Amino acid sequence: MMDPTTDNAGQTGDAGSARASLETLRAEIAKAVVGQDPAVTGLVVALLCRGHVLLEGVPGVAKTLLVRALAAALDVETKRVQFTPDLMPSDVTGSLVYDTRTAEFSFQPGPVFTNLLLADEINRTPPKTQSSLLEAMEERQVTVDGTPRPLPEPFLVAATQNPVEYEGTYPLPEAQLDRFLLKLTIPLPSRQDEIDVLTRHAEGFNPRDLHAAGVRPVAGPADLEAARAAVAKTAVSPEITAYVVDICRATRESPSLTLGVSPRGATALLATSRAWAWLTGRDYVIPDDVKALALPTLRHRVQLRPEAEMEGVTADSVINAILAHAPVPR
């Protein structure tokens, strides 16, 4: 995924101020996290699209720190859940608690009732508990004892997970994977980035004290609403719409895949492309916007055939091949 520019040409008023706030947000996160600009940008895109993000990477590559830095730079309520094998669904969503004083049951909200939920190591808990987030992520509400309870706005789930090859992990069900707008892979840092990380630590950086690192709240709900309104006005031509559909339909016909991208995935790619276009300073979508967001938006919505996986084929390589052969609109 490319990194957007800060060109504000043609943007005035609330929209221009909102973009400036989001650019400042990205700069604040960079005070704590080194060399993960694509992941930072992906989180901003998810905020603009009212979507959720799955961050995958080996232990120790700053997945949790990245989300904590986002929380510190946003003026919203944040809660964290450490997913473990014995975590119950009610530990996430909340439950009815009997009050001996009133002789009645009252609802005790769980940590999901927040603006930014950090679901740490989500694939270390069984599918039953993982699925407790399905309704919250899709419907933005939680139903307990037959009563739906709306979640606050904005609401974003930022989940981290280790690669499924690691011991003690449970693969996320396909239905839950499809609820994530983006799946961002966090790579090991380059040599220079790793030198920068160690230099910061040698100079006293404490990842558990982001306030001391200088990370301050620089954007809030009003900025997000203004930005989302501007993104909603970003023009999409019929040719771009057809381009998105052709890419997604090609995944359903790929001989390397047993499961292609659903229509929900196609609408997600359209939404992220619009957000990307707005972030880069345009009020219309071009094919490059679709290409830039295709991998993080689609990679978790497809399933490889076992024989293709044994041959070293990856979801990213299949999607890249489709992008290379799909006719690009002019």
Coordinates of N, CA, C and O in Angstrom, one line a residue, residues 61-133:
V61 N 6.8 -7.0 16.7 CA 6.9 -6.1 15.6 C 6.1 -4.8 15.8 O 5.8 -4.1 14.9
A62 N 5.6 -4.6 17.0 CA 4.9 -3.4 17.4 C 3.5 -3.3 17.0 O 2.9 -2.2 16.8
K63 N 2.8 -4.5 16.9 CA 1.4 -4.5 16.5 C 0.5 -3.8 17.6 O -0.3 -2.9 17.3
T64 N 0.7 -4.2 18.8 CA 0.0 -3.6 19.9 C 0.4 -2.2 20.1 O -0.5 -1.3 20.4
L65 N 1.6 -1.9 20.1 CA 2.1 -0.5 20.2 C 1.5 0.4 19.2 O 1.1 1.6 19.5
L66 N 1.3 -0.1 18.0 CA 0.7 0.7 16.9 C -0.7 1.1 17.2 O -1.1 2.3 17.1
V67 N -1.5 0.2 17.7 CA -2.9 0.5 18.1 C -2.9 1.4 19.3 O -3.7 2.3 19.4
R68 N -2.0 1.2 20.3 CA -2.0 2.0 21.5 C -1.6 3.5 21.1 O -2.1 4.4 21.7
A69 N -0.7 3.6 20.1 CA -0.3 4.9 19.7 C -1.5 5.6 19.0 O -1.7 6.8 19.2
L70 N -2.2 4.9 18.2 CA -3.4 5.4 17.6 C -4.4 5.9 18.6 O -5.0 7.0 18.5
A71 N -4.6 5.1 19.6 CA -5.5 5.5 20.7 C -5.0 6.7 21.4 O -5.9 7.6 21.8
A72 N -3.7 6.8 21.7 CA -3.2 8.0 22.4 C -3.3 9.3 21.5 O -3.4 10.4 22.1
A73 N -3.3 9.1 20.2 CA -3.4 10.3 19.3 C -4.8 10.7 19.0 O -5.1 11.7 18.3
L74 N -5.8 9.8 19.3 CA -7.2 10.1 19.1 C -7.9 10.5 20.4 O -7.7 9.9 21.4
D75 N -8.7 11.5 20.3 CA -9.4 12.0 21.5 C -10.7 11.2 21.6 O -11.8 11.7 21.5
V76 N -10.6 9.9 21.8 CA -11.8 9.0 22.0 C -11.5 8.0 23.1 O -10.3 7.8 23.5
E77 N -12.5 7.4 23.6 CA -12.4 6.4 24.6 C -11.8 5.1 24.0 O -12.2 4.7 22.9
T78 N -10.9 4.5 24.8 CA -10.2 3.3 24.3 C -10.2 2.2 25.4 O -10.0 2.5 26.6
K79 N -10.4 1.0 25.0 CA -10.3 -0.2 25.9 C -9.5 -1.3 25.3 O -9.5 -1.4 24.0
R80 N -9.0 -2.2 26.1 CA -8.2 -3.3 25.6 C -8.6 -4.6 26.2 O -9.0 -4.6 27.4
V81 N -8.7 -5.6 25.3 CA -9.0 -7.0 25.8 C -7.9 -7.9 25.4 O -7.5 -7.9 24.2
Q82 N -7.3 -8.5 26.3 CA -6.2 -9.5 26.0 C -6.9 -10.9 25.8 O -7.5 -11.5 26.8
F83 N -7.0 -11.4 24.6 CA -7.7 -12.6 24.3 C -6.8 -13.8 24.7 O -5.7 -13.9 24.3
T84 N -7.4 -14.7 25.5 CA -6.8 -15.8 26.1 C -7.7 -17.1 25.9 O -8.9 -16.9 25.6
P85 N -7.1 -18.3 26.0 CA -7.9 -19.5 25.7 C -9.2 -19.6 26.7 O -10.1 -20.2 26.3
D86 N -9.1 -19.0 27.9 CA -10.2 -19.2 28.8 C -11.2 -18.0 28.8 O -12.1 -17.9 29.6
L87 N -11.0 -17.0 27.8 CA -11.9 -15.9 27.8 C -13.3 -16.3 27.3 O -13.4 -17.0 26.3
M88 N -14.3 -15.8 28.0 CA -15.7 -16.1 27.6 C -16.3 -14.9 26.8 O -15.9 -13.8 26.9
P89 N -17.3 -15.2 26.0 CA -18.0 -14.1 25.2 C -18.5 -13.0 26.1 O -18.4 -11.8 25.7
S90 N -19.0 -13.3 27.2 CA -19.6 -12.3 28.1 C -18.5 -11.4 28.7 O -18.7 -10.3 29.1
D91 N -17.2 -11.9 28.7 CA -16.1 -11.1 29.1 C -15.8 -9.9 28.1 O -15.2 -8.9 28.5
V92 N -16.3 -10.1 26.9 CA -16.2 -9.1 25.9 C -17.4 -8.2 25.7 O -17.3 -6.9 25.7
T93 N -18.6 -8.8 25.7 CA -19.8 -8.1 25.4 C -20.5 -7.5 26.6 O -21.2 -6.5 26.5
G94 N -20.3 -8.2 27.8 CA -21.0 -7.8 29.0 C -22.0 -8.8 29.3 O -22.3 -9.8 28.5
S95 N -22.7 -8.7 30.5 CA -23.6 -9.7 30.9 C -24.6 -9.1 31.9 O -24.4 -8.0 32.4
L96 N -25.6 -9.9 32.2 CA -26.6 -9.5 33.2 C -26.1 -9.9 34.6 O -25.6 -11.0 34.8
V97 N -26.1 -9.0 35.6 CA -25.6 -9.2 36.9 C -26.8 -9.0 37.9 O -27.5 -8.0 37.8
Y98 N -26.9 -9.9 38.8 CA -28.0 -9.8 39.8 C -27.6 -8.8 40.9 O -26.5 -8.9 41.5
D99 N -28.5 -7.8 41.1 CA -28.2 -6.8 42.2 C -29.1 -7.2 43.4 O -30.3 -7.2 43.4
T100 N -28.4 -7.6 44.5 CA -29.1 -8.0 45.7 C -29.9 -6.9 46.3 O -30.8 -7.1 47.0
R101 N -29.5 -5.7 46.1 CA -30.1 -4.5 46.7 C -31.5 -4.3 46.1 O -32.5 -4.0 46.8
T102 N -31.6 -4.4 44.8 CA -32.9 -4.2 44.1 C -33.6 -5.5 43.7 O -34.7 -5.4 43.3
A103 N -32.9 -6.6 43.9 CA -33.5 -7.9 43.6 C -33.8 -8.0 42.1 O -34.8 -8.6 41.7
E104 N -33.0 -7.3 41.3 CA -33.2 -7.3 39.8 C -31.9 -7.5 39.1 O -30.8 -7.3 39.7
F105 N -32.0 -8.0 37.9 CA -30.8 -8.1 37.0 C -30.5 -6.8 36.3 O -31.4 -6.2 35.7
S106 N -29.3 -6.4 36.3 CA -28.9 -5.2 35.6 C -27.7 -5.6 34.6 O -27.0 -6.5 34.8
F107 N -27.7 -4.8 33.5 CA -26.7 -5.1 32.5 C -25.4 -4.4 32.8 O -25.3 -3.2 33.1
Q108 N -24.3 -5.2 32.9 CA -22.9 -4.7 33.1 C -22.2 -4.7 31.8 O -21.8 -5.7 31.2
P109 N -22.0 -3.5 31.2 CA -21.4 -3.5 29.8 C -20.0 -4.0 29.9 O -19.2 -3.9 30.8
G110 N -19.6 -4.7 28.8 CA -18.2 -5.2 28.6 C -17.3 -4.2 28.0 O -17.8 -3.1 27.6
P111 N -16.1 -4.5 27.8 CA -15.1 -3.6 27.2 C -15.4 -3.2 25.7 O -14.9 -2.2 25.2
V112 N -16.4 -4.0 25.1 CA -16.7 -3.6 23.7 C -17.4 -2.3 23.6 O -17.4 -1.7 22.5
F113 N -18.0 -1.8 24.7 CA -18.7 -0.5 24.7 C -17.6 0.6 24.9 O -17.4 1.1 25.9
T114 N -17.0 0.9 23.8 CA -16.0 1.9 23.7 C -15.9 2.4 22.3 O -16.6 1.9 21.4
N115 N -15.0 3.4 22.0 CA -14.8 3.9 20.7 C -13.8 3.1 19.9 O -13.9 2.8 18.7
L116 N -12.7 2.8 20.6 CA -11.6 2.0 20.0 C -11.3 0.8 20.8 O -10.8 1.0 22.0
L117 N -11.6 -0.4 20.3 CA -11.3 -1.6 21.0 C -10.1 -2.3 20.5 O -10.0 -2.6 19.3
L118 N -9.1 -2.4 21.4 CA -7.9 -3.2 21.0 C -8.1 -4.7 21.4 O -8.2 -5.0 22.6
A119 N -8.3 -5.5 20.4 CA -8.5 -6.9 20.6 C -7.2 -7.6 20.4 O -6.8 -8.0 19.3
D120 N -6.4 -7.7 21.5 CA -5.0 -8.1 21.4 C -4.9 -9.7 21.3 O -5.5 -10.4 22.1
E121 N -4.2 -10.1 20.3 CA -4.0 -11.6 20.1 C -5.3 -12.3 20.0 O -5.6 -13.3 20.7
I122 N -6.1 -11.8 19.1 CA -7.5 -12.3 19.0 C -7.6 -13.8 18.6 O -8.5 -14.5 19.0
N123 N -6.5 -14.3 17.9 CA -6.6 -15.7 17.6 C -6.0 -16.7 18.6 O -5.7 -17.8 18.3
R124 N -5.8 -16.2 19.8 CA -5.4 -17.0 20.9 C -6.6 -17.5 21.8 O -6.5 -18.1 22.8
T125 N -7.8 -17.1 21.4 CA -9.0 -17.5 22.0 C -9.9 -18.4 21.1 O -9.8 -18.2 19.9
P126 N -10.7 -19.3 21.6 CA -11.4 -20.2 20.7 C -12.4 -19.5 19.9 O -12.8 -18.3 20.2
P127 N -12.9 -20.1 18.8 CA -13.8 -19.4 17.8 C -15.1 -19.0 18.5 O -15.7 -18.0 18.1
K128 N -15.6 -19.6 19.6 CA -16.8 -19.2 20.2 C -16.7 -17.8 20.8 O -17.6 -17.0 20.6
T129 N -15.5 -17.5 21.4 CA -15.3 -16.1 21.9 C -15.0 -15.2 20.8 O -15.4 -14.0 20.8
Q130 N -14.2 -15.6 19.8 CA -14.0 -14.7 18.6 C -15.3 -14.3 18.0 O -15.4 -13.1 17.7
S131 N -16.2 -15.2 17.9 CA -17.5 -14.8 17.3 C -18.4 -13.9 18.1 O -19.3 -13.3 17.5
S132 N -18.0 -13.6 19.3 CA -18.8 -12.7 20.1 C -18.7 -11.3 19.6 O -19.5 -10.4 19.9
L133 N -17.7 -11.0 18.7 CA -17.5 -9.7 18.1 C -18.3 -9.5 16.8 O -18.3 -8.4 16.3

